[in-house]
Coordinates of C-alpha atoms in Angstrom, one line a residue:
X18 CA -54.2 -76.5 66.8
X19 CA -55.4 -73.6 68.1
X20 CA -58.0 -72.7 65.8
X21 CA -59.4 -76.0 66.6
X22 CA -61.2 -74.2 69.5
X23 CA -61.9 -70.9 67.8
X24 CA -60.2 -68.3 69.4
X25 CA -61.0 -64.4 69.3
X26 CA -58.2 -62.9 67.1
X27 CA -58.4 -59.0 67.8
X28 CA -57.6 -56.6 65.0
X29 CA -54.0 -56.3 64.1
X30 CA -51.5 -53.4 63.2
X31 CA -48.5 -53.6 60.0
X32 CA -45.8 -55.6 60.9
X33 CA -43.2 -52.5 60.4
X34 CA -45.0 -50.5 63.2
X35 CA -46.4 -53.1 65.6
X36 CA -46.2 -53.5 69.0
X37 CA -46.0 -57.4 70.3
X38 CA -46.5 -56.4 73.9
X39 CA -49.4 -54.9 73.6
X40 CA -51.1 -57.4 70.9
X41 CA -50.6 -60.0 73.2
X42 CA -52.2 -58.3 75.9
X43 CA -55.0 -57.8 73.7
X44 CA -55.1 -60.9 72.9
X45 CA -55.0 -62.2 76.1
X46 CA -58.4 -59.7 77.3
X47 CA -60.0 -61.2 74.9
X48 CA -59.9 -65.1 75.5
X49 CA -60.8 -63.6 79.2
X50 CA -63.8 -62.3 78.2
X51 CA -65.1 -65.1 75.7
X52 CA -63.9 -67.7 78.4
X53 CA -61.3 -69.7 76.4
X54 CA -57.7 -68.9 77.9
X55 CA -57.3 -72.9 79.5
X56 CA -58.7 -74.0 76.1
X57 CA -56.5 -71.4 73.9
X58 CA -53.2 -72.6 76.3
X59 CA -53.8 -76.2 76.0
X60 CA -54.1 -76.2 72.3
X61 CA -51.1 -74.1 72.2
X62 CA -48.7 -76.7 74.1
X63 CA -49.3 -79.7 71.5
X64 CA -47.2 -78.5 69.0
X65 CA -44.2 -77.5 71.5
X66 CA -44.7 -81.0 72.6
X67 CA -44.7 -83.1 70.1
X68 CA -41.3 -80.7 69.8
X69 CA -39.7 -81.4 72.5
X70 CA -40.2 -85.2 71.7
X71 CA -38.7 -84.8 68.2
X72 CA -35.4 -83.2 69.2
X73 CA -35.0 -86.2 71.2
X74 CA -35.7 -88.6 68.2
X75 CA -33.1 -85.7 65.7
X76 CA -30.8 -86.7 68.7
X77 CA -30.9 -90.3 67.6
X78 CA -30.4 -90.0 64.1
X79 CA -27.8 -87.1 64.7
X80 CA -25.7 -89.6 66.7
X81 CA -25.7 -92.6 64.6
X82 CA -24.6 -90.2 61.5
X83 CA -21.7 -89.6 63.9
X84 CA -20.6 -92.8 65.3
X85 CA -22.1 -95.1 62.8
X86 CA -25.4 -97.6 63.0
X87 CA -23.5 -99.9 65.2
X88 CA -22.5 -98.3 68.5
X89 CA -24.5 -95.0 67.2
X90 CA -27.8 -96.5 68.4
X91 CA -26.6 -96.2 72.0
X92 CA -25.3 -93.2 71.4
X93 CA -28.4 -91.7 70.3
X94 CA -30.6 -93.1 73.1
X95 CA -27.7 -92.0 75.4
X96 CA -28.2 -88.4 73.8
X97 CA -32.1 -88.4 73.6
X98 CA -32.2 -89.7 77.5
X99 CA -29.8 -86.5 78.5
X100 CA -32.5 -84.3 76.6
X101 CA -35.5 -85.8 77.8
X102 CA -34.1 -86.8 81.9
X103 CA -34.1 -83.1 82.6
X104 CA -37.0 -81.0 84.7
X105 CA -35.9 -78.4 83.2
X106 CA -37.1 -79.5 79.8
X107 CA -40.2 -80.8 80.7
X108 CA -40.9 -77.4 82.5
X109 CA -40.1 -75.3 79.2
X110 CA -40.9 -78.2 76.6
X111 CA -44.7 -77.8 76.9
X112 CA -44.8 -74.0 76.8
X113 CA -45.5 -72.4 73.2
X114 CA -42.2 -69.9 73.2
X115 CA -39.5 -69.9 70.4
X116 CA -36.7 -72.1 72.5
X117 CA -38.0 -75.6 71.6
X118 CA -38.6 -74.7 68.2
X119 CA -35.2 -73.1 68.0
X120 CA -33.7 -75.9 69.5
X121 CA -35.3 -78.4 67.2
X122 CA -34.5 -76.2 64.1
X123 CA -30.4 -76.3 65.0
X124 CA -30.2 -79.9 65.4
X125 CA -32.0 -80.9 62.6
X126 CA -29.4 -78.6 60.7
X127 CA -26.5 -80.0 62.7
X128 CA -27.7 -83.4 61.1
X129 CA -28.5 -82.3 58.0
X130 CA -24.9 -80.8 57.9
X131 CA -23.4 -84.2 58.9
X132 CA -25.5 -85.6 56.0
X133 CA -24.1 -83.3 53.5
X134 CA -20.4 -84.0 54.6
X135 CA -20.8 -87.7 54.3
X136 CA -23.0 -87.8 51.0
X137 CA -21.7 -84.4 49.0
X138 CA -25.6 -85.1 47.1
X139 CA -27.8 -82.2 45.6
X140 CA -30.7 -83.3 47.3
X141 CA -28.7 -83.7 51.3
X142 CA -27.8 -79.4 49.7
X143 CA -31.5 -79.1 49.3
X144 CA -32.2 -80.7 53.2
X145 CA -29.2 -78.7 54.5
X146 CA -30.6 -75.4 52.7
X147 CA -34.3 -75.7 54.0
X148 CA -32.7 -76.8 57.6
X149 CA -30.6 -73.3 57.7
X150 CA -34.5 -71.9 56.5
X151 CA -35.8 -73.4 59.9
X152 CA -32.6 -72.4 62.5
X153 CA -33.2 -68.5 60.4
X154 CA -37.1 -68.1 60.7
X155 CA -36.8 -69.4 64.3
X156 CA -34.8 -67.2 66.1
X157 CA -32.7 -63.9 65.4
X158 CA -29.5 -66.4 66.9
X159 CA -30.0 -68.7 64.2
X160 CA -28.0 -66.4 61.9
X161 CA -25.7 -67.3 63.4
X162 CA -25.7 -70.9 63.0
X163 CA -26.6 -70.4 59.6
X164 CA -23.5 -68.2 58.7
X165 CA -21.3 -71.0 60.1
X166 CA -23.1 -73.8 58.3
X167 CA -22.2 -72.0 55.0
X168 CA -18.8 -71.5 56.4
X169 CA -18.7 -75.2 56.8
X170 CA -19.7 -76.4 53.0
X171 CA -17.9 -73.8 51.2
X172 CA -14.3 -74.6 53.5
X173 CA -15.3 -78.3 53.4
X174 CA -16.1 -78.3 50.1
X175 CA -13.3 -76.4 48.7
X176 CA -10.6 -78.5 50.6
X177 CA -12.3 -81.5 49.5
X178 CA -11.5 -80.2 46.0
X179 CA -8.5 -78.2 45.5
X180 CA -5.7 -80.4 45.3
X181 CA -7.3 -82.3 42.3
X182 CA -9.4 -79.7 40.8
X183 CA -7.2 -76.2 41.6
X184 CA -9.0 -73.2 41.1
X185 CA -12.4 -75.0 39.6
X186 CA -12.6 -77.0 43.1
X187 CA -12.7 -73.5 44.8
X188 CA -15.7 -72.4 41.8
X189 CA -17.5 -75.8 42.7
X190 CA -17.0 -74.8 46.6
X191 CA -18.4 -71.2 46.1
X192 CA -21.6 -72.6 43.8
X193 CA -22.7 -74.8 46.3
X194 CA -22.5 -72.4 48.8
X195 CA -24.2 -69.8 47.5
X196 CA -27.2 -72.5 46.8
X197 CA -27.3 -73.7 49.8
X198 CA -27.6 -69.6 51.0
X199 CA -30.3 -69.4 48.2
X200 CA -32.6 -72.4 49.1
X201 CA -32.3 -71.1 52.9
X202 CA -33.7 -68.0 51.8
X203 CA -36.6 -69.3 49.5
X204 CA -37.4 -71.2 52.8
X205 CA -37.5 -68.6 54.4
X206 CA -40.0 -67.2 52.5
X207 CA -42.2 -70.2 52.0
X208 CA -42.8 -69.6 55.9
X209 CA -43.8 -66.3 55.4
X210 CA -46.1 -67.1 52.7
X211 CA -48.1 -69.9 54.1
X212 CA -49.2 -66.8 56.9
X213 CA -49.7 -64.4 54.7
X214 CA -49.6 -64.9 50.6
X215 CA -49.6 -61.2 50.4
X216 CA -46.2 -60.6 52.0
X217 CA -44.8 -61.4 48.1
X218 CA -44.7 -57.7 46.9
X219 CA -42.7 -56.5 50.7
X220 CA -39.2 -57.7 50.0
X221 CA -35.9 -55.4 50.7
X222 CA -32.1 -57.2 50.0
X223 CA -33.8 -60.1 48.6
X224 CA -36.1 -61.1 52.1
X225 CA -39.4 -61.0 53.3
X226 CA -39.7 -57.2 55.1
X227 CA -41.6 -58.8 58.4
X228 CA -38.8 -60.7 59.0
X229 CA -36.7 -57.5 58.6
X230 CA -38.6 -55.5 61.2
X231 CA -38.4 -58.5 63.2
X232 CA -34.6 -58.9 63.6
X233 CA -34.6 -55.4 63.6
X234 CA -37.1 -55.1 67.0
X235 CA -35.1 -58.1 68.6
X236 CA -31.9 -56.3 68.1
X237 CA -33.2 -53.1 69.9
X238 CA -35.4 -55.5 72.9
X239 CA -32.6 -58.2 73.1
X240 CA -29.8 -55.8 73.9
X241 CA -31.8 -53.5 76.3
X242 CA -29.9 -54.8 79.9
X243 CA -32.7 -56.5 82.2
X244 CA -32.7 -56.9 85.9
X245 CA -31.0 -60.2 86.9
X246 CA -30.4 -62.6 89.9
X247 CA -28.6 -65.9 90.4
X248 CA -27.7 -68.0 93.7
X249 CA -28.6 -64.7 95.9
X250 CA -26.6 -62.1 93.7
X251 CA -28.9 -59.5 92.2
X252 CA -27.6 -57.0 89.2
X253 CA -28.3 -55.5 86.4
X254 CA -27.2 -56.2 82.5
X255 CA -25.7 -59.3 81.9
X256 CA -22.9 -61.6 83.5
X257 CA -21.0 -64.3 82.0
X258 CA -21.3 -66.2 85.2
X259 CA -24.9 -66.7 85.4
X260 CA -24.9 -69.4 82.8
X261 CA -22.8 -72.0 84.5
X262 CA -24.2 -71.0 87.6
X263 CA -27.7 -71.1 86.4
X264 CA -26.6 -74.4 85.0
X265 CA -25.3 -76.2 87.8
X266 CA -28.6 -74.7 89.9
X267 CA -31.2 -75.8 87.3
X268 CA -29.8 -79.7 86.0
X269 CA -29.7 -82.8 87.3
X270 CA -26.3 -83.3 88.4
X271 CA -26.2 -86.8 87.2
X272 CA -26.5 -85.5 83.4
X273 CA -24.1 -82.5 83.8
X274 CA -21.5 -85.4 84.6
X275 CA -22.5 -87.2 82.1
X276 CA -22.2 -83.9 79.4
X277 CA -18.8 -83.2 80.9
X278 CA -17.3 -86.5 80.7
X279 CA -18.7 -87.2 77.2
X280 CA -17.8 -83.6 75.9
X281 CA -14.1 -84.8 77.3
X282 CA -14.9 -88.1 75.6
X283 CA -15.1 -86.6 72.2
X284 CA -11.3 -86.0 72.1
X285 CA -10.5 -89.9 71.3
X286 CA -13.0 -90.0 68.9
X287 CA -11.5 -91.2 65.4
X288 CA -10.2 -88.5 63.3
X289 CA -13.3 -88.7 60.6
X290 CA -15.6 -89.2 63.5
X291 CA -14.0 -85.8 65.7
X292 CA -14.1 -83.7 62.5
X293 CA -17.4 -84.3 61.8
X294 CA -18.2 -83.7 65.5
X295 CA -16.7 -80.6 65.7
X296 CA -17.8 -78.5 62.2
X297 CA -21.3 -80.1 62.7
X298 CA -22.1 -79.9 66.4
X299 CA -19.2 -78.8 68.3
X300 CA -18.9 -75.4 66.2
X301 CA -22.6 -74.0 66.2
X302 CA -22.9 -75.1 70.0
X303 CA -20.0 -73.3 70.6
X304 CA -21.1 -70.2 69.1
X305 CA -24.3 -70.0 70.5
X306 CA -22.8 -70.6 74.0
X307 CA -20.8 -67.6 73.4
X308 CA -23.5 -65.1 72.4
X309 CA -25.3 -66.2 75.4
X310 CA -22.6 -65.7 77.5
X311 CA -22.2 -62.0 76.1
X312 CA -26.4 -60.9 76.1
X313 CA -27.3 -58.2 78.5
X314 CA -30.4 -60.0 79.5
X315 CA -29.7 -63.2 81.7
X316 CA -33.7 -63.9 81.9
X317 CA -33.4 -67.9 81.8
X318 CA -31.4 -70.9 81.2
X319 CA -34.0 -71.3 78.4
X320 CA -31.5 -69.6 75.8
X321 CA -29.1 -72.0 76.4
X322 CA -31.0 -74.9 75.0
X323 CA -30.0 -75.7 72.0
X324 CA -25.8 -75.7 73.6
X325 CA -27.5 -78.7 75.7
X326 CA -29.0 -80.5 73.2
X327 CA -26.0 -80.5 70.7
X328 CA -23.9 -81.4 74.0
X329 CA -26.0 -84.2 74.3
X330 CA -25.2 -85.4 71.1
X331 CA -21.1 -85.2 71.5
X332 CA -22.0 -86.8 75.0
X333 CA -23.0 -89.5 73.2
X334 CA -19.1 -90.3 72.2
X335 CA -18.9 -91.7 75.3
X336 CA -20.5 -95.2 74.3
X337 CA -18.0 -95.8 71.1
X338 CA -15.3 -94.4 73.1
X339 CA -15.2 -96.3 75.5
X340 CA -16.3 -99.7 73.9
X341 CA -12.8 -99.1 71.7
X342 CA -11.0 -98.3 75.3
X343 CA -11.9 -101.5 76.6
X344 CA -11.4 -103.7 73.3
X345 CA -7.6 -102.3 73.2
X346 CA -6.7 -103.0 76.8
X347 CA -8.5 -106.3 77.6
X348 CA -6.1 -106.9 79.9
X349 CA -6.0 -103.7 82.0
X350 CA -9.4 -103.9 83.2
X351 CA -11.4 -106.6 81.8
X352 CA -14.7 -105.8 83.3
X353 CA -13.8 -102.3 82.3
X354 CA -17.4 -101.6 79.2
X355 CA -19.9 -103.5 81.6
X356 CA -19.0 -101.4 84.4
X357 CA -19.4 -98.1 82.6
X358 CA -22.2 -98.9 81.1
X359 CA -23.2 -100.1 84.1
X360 CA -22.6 -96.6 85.6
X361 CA -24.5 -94.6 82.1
X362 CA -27.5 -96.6 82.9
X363 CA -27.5 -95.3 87.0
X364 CA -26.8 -91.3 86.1
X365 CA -29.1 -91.3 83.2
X366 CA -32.1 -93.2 85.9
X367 CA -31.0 -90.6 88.4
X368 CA -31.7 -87.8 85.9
X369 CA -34.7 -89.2 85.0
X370 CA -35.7 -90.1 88.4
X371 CA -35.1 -85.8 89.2
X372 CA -37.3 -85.3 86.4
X373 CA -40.1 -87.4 87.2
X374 CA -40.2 -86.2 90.5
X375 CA -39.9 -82.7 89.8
X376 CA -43.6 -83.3 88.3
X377 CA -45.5 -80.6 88.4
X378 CA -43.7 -78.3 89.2
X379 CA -40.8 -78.9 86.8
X380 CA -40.3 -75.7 86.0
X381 CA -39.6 -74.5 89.4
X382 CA -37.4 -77.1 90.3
X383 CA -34.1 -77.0 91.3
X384 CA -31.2 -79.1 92.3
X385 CA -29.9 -79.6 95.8
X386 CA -28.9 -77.6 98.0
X387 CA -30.3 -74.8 95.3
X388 CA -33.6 -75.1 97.5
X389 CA -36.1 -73.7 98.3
X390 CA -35.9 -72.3 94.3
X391 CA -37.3 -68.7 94.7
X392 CA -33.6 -68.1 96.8
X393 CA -31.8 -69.3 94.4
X394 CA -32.9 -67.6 90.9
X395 CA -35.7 -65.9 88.4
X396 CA -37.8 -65.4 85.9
X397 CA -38.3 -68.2 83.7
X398 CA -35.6 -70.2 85.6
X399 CA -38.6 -70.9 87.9
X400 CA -41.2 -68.2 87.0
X401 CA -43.4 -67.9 83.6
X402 CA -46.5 -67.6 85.2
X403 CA -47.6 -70.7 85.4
X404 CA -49.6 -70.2 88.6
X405 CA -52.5 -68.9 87.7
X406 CA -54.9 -71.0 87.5
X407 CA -53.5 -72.6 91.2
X408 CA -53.6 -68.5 92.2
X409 CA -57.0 -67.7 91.0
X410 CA -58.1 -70.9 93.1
X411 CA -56.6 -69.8 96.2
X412 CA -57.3 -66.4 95.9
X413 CA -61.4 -66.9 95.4
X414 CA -61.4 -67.9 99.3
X415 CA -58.9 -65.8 100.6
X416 CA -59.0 -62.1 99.1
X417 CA -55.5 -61.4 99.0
X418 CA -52.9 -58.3 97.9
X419 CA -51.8 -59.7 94.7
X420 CA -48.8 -58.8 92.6
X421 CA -49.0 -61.8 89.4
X422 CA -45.7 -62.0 87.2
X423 CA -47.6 -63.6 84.3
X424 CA -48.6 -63.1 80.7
X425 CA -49.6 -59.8 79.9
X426 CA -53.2 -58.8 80.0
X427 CA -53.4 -61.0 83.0
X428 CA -53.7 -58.3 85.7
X429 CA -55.6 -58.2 89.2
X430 CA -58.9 -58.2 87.4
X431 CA -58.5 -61.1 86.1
X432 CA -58.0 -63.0 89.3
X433 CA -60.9 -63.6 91.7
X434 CA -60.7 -62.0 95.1
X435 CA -57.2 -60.4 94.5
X436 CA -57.0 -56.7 95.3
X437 CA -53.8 -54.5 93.9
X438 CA -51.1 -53.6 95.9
X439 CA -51.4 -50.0 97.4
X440 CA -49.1 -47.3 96.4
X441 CA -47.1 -47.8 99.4
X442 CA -47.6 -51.4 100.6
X443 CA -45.3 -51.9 103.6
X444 CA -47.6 -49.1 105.7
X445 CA -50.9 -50.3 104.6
X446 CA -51.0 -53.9 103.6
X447 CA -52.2 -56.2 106.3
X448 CA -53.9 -59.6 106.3
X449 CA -52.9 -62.1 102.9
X450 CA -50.5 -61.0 100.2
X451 CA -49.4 -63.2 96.7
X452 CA -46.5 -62.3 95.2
X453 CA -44.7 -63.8 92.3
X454 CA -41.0 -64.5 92.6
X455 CA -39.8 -63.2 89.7
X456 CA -41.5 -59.7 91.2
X457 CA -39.2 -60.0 94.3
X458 CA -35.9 -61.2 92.9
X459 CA -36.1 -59.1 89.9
X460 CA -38.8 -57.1 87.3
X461 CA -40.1 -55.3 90.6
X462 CA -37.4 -55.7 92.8
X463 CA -37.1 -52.4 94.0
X464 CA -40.7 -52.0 94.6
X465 CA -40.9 -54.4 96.6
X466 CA -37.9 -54.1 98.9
X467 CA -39.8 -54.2 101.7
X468 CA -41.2 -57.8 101.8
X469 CA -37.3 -59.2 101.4
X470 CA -37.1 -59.5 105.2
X471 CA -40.3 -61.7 105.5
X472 CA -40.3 -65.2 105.5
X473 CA -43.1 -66.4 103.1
X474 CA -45.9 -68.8 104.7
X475 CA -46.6 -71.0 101.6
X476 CA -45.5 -71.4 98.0
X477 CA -48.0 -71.8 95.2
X478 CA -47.0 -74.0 92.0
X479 CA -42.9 -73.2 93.4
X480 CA -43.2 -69.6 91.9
X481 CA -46.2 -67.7 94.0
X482 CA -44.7 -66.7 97.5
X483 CA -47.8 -66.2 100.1
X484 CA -47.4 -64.1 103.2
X485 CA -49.9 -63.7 105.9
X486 CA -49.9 -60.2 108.0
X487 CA -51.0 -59.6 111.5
X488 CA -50.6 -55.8 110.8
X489 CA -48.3 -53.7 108.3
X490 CA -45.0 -54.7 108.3
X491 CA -43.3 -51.0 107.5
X492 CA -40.5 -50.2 106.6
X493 CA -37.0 -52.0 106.8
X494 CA -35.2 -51.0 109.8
X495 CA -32.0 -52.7 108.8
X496 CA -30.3 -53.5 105.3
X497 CA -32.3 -55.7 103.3
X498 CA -31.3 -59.0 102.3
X499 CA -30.9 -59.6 98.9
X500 CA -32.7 -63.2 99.0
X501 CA -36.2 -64.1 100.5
X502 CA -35.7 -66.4 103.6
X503 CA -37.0 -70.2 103.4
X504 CA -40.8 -70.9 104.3
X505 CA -42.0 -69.5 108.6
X506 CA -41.9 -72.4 111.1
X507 CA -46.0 -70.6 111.8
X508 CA -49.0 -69.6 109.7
X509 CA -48.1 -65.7 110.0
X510 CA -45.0 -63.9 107.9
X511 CA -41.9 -62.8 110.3
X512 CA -38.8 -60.5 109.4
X513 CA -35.5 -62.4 109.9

């Protein structure tokens, strides 16, 4: 969609030697100068969008492949409510990054996995192969997923097989695998050459070399240790912790209950039902969880994604669960099913009554007593520069110091009235400052060091901390805190 409003597309190097950083802050100086950055980013969100929507629906159809069309229904709206009742998804869901699509590509090959194990049909091979395509050209994580999947058909296969067949069950098993594996990788290429027809004749081990030199520059970036902060706590590389931490910080309490309960759910599931769960869902969710939990850069709850969506999904169990509990024991507890439904209906309108009141500033939001946000984590936990438009507006009028944690190419020129930060700030800056919080807590953390032990006077868009100073505020006499404090009681910045 974006070419609907004709962007300016500045000259481009080789894949092999290419630099994304810098194109896209090319790219960015040049919609400044023609004038078309809010046009370029509204075009861009429609397709993440319409994303973000269709996971939900995949959700639905994922769950009633699981737990059948009867009670599967609920399921699925149970599962595409948990997805959609979250501020967190409607912060990142409209935002033209890889993590929706990622997310979008792994559970439509979670159900086309589910479809393959029920139907055992060429053409649900042909769905399954092209859905591995997706999860691969998506993200270098999807591998992963992919490498599991074919784990799945050739054991599931092959055990579905060997007693009656012997060793041609375990041929059949390897045949189909390895065709699956092939029709991912044709897919694979089809996505390259709809971009660019000429990539054909650039191949190495059988794949397209872009995609190559891409895994290749995500290896190198993605294991580089970043600068990272969570609940007050500020390091460096990564920590296990700062998943279920960012977790319980950035979503609605009413769905993590409902995630937990329903993951436990899953375990008195029927035995076709659990298995089916587990290689198609529980396994790649699983796996992804754990290479998140072991990545040196903890920059966002964003990675963890598509481990909510498939936990959605199991969630789900809870509706045939539960309907079985209560037709075994009438007796125990007769008004045992309306009651918990009763009780799924208020945590899912309690999620999605966090979510529609986290509008607009979903991103940003964060659960109680995880307030105000900026104290409690980073980057695109609550950052991702989505302030700039509300910055530039505020800064027109008030001429302010101005440190923007945004996309790049977006620097101080770019915003009306904001002057850089001097070399050394805390003896020379006096009057307004704009700071973004990802700057404090983290990418410029120790540069800013100084303006730690001032209370900010305003908040812009949740992630753009204002202060307001009478004269320079020097150097820290004491040990700086390694939070900001919570908004001044007055209109002028104090040190706590």
């Amino acid at each position: 969609p974006i070419l609907l409003v004709h962007p300016l597309v500045p000259p481009n190097g080789r894949w092999a030697g290419n630099d994304e950083h810098a194109y896209a802050a090319s790219f960015i100086d040049a919609q400044l100068a023609a004038g078309k950055v809010r046009s370029v980013t509204f075009t861009a969100r429609l397709v993440p969008l319409a994303e973000t929507v269709g996971v939900a629906f995949v959700l639905f159809a994922l769950a009633v492949e699981l737990f059948g069309p009867e009670l599967g229904a609920l399921a699925g709206l149970l599962a595409g409510a948990l997805w959609l009742t979250s501020p967190f998804v409607l912060g990142i869901g409209h935002l033209d990054g890889v993590d929706i699509p990622f997310t979008l590509a792994t559970v439509l090959s979670s159900w086309a996995l589910v479809r393959w194990l029920r139907r055992r049909t060429v053409r649900a091979l042909v769905w399954l192969g092209l859905a591995f395509a997706a999860v691969a050209g998506s993200q270098i994580s999807g591998l992963l997923v992919v490498a599991l999947g074919l784990a799945v058909v050739l054991v599931a296969d092959g055990r579905a097989r060997w007693p009656a067949e012997g060793g041609s069950g375990l041929a059949r098993a390897l045949a189909r695998t390895v065709l699956t594996g092939l029709i991912c990788v044709a897919g694979l290429w089809l996505s390259y050459l709809v971009v660019d027809p000429g990539v054909i004749g650039h191949a190495k081990l059988g794949l397209p070399y872009p995609f190559l030199d891409g895994a290749s520059y995500l290896r190198t970036q993605d294991t580089l240790g970043a600068a990272g902060y969570v609940a007050g706590v500020a390091y460096q590389g990564g920590r296990w912790w700062f998943w279920p931490v960012s977790l319980v910080i950035k979503w609605p309490l009413a769905s993590l209950l409902l995630l937990v309960v329903g993951l436990a759910a899953c375990c008195w599931l029927p035995r076709p039902a659990r298995r089916l769960a587990i290689w198609a869902v529980a396994l790649p969710a699983a796996a992804l969880a754990a290479f998140d939990l072991v990545m040196p850069r903890d920059v966002g709850l964003r990675y963890l994604l598509p481990t909510l969506a498939l936990a959605a999904v199991l969630a789900g169990a809870l509706i045939p669960v539960g309907r079985r509990w209560a037709r075994e024991r009438p007796n125990a507890w007769p008004h045992a099913w309306p009651v918990g439904r009763a009780a799924i209906v208020v945590l899912v309108a309690l999620a999605a009554t966090a979510t529609v009141t986290s509008f607009p500033q979903s991103l940003s939001w964060t659960t109680v007593p995880f307030r105000p946000g900026y104290t409690a984590v980073t980057d695109s936990n609550i950052d991702w520069g989505q302030g700039l438009y509300t910055l530039s507006a505020w800064s027109r009028t008030h001429h302010p110091y101005v440190l923007y944690f945004g996309p790049r190419g977006v620097g101080t020129a770019a915003i009306p009235g904001a002057r850089s930060l001097p070399a050394d700030p805390a003896e020379h800056v006096t009057g307004w400052v704009a700071v973004s919080v990802t700057a404090v807590n983290s990418s410029n953390r120790d540069q800013l060091f100084w303006l730690r032990p001032w209370c900010p006077v305003q908040v812009l868009d949740g992630s753009i901390l204002i202060y307001r100073f009478r004269e320079s505020p020097g150097l820290p006499a004491a040990a700086v805190p390694s939070s900001v404090p919570p908004l001044c009681p007055g209109t002028w910045s104090t040190a706590g």
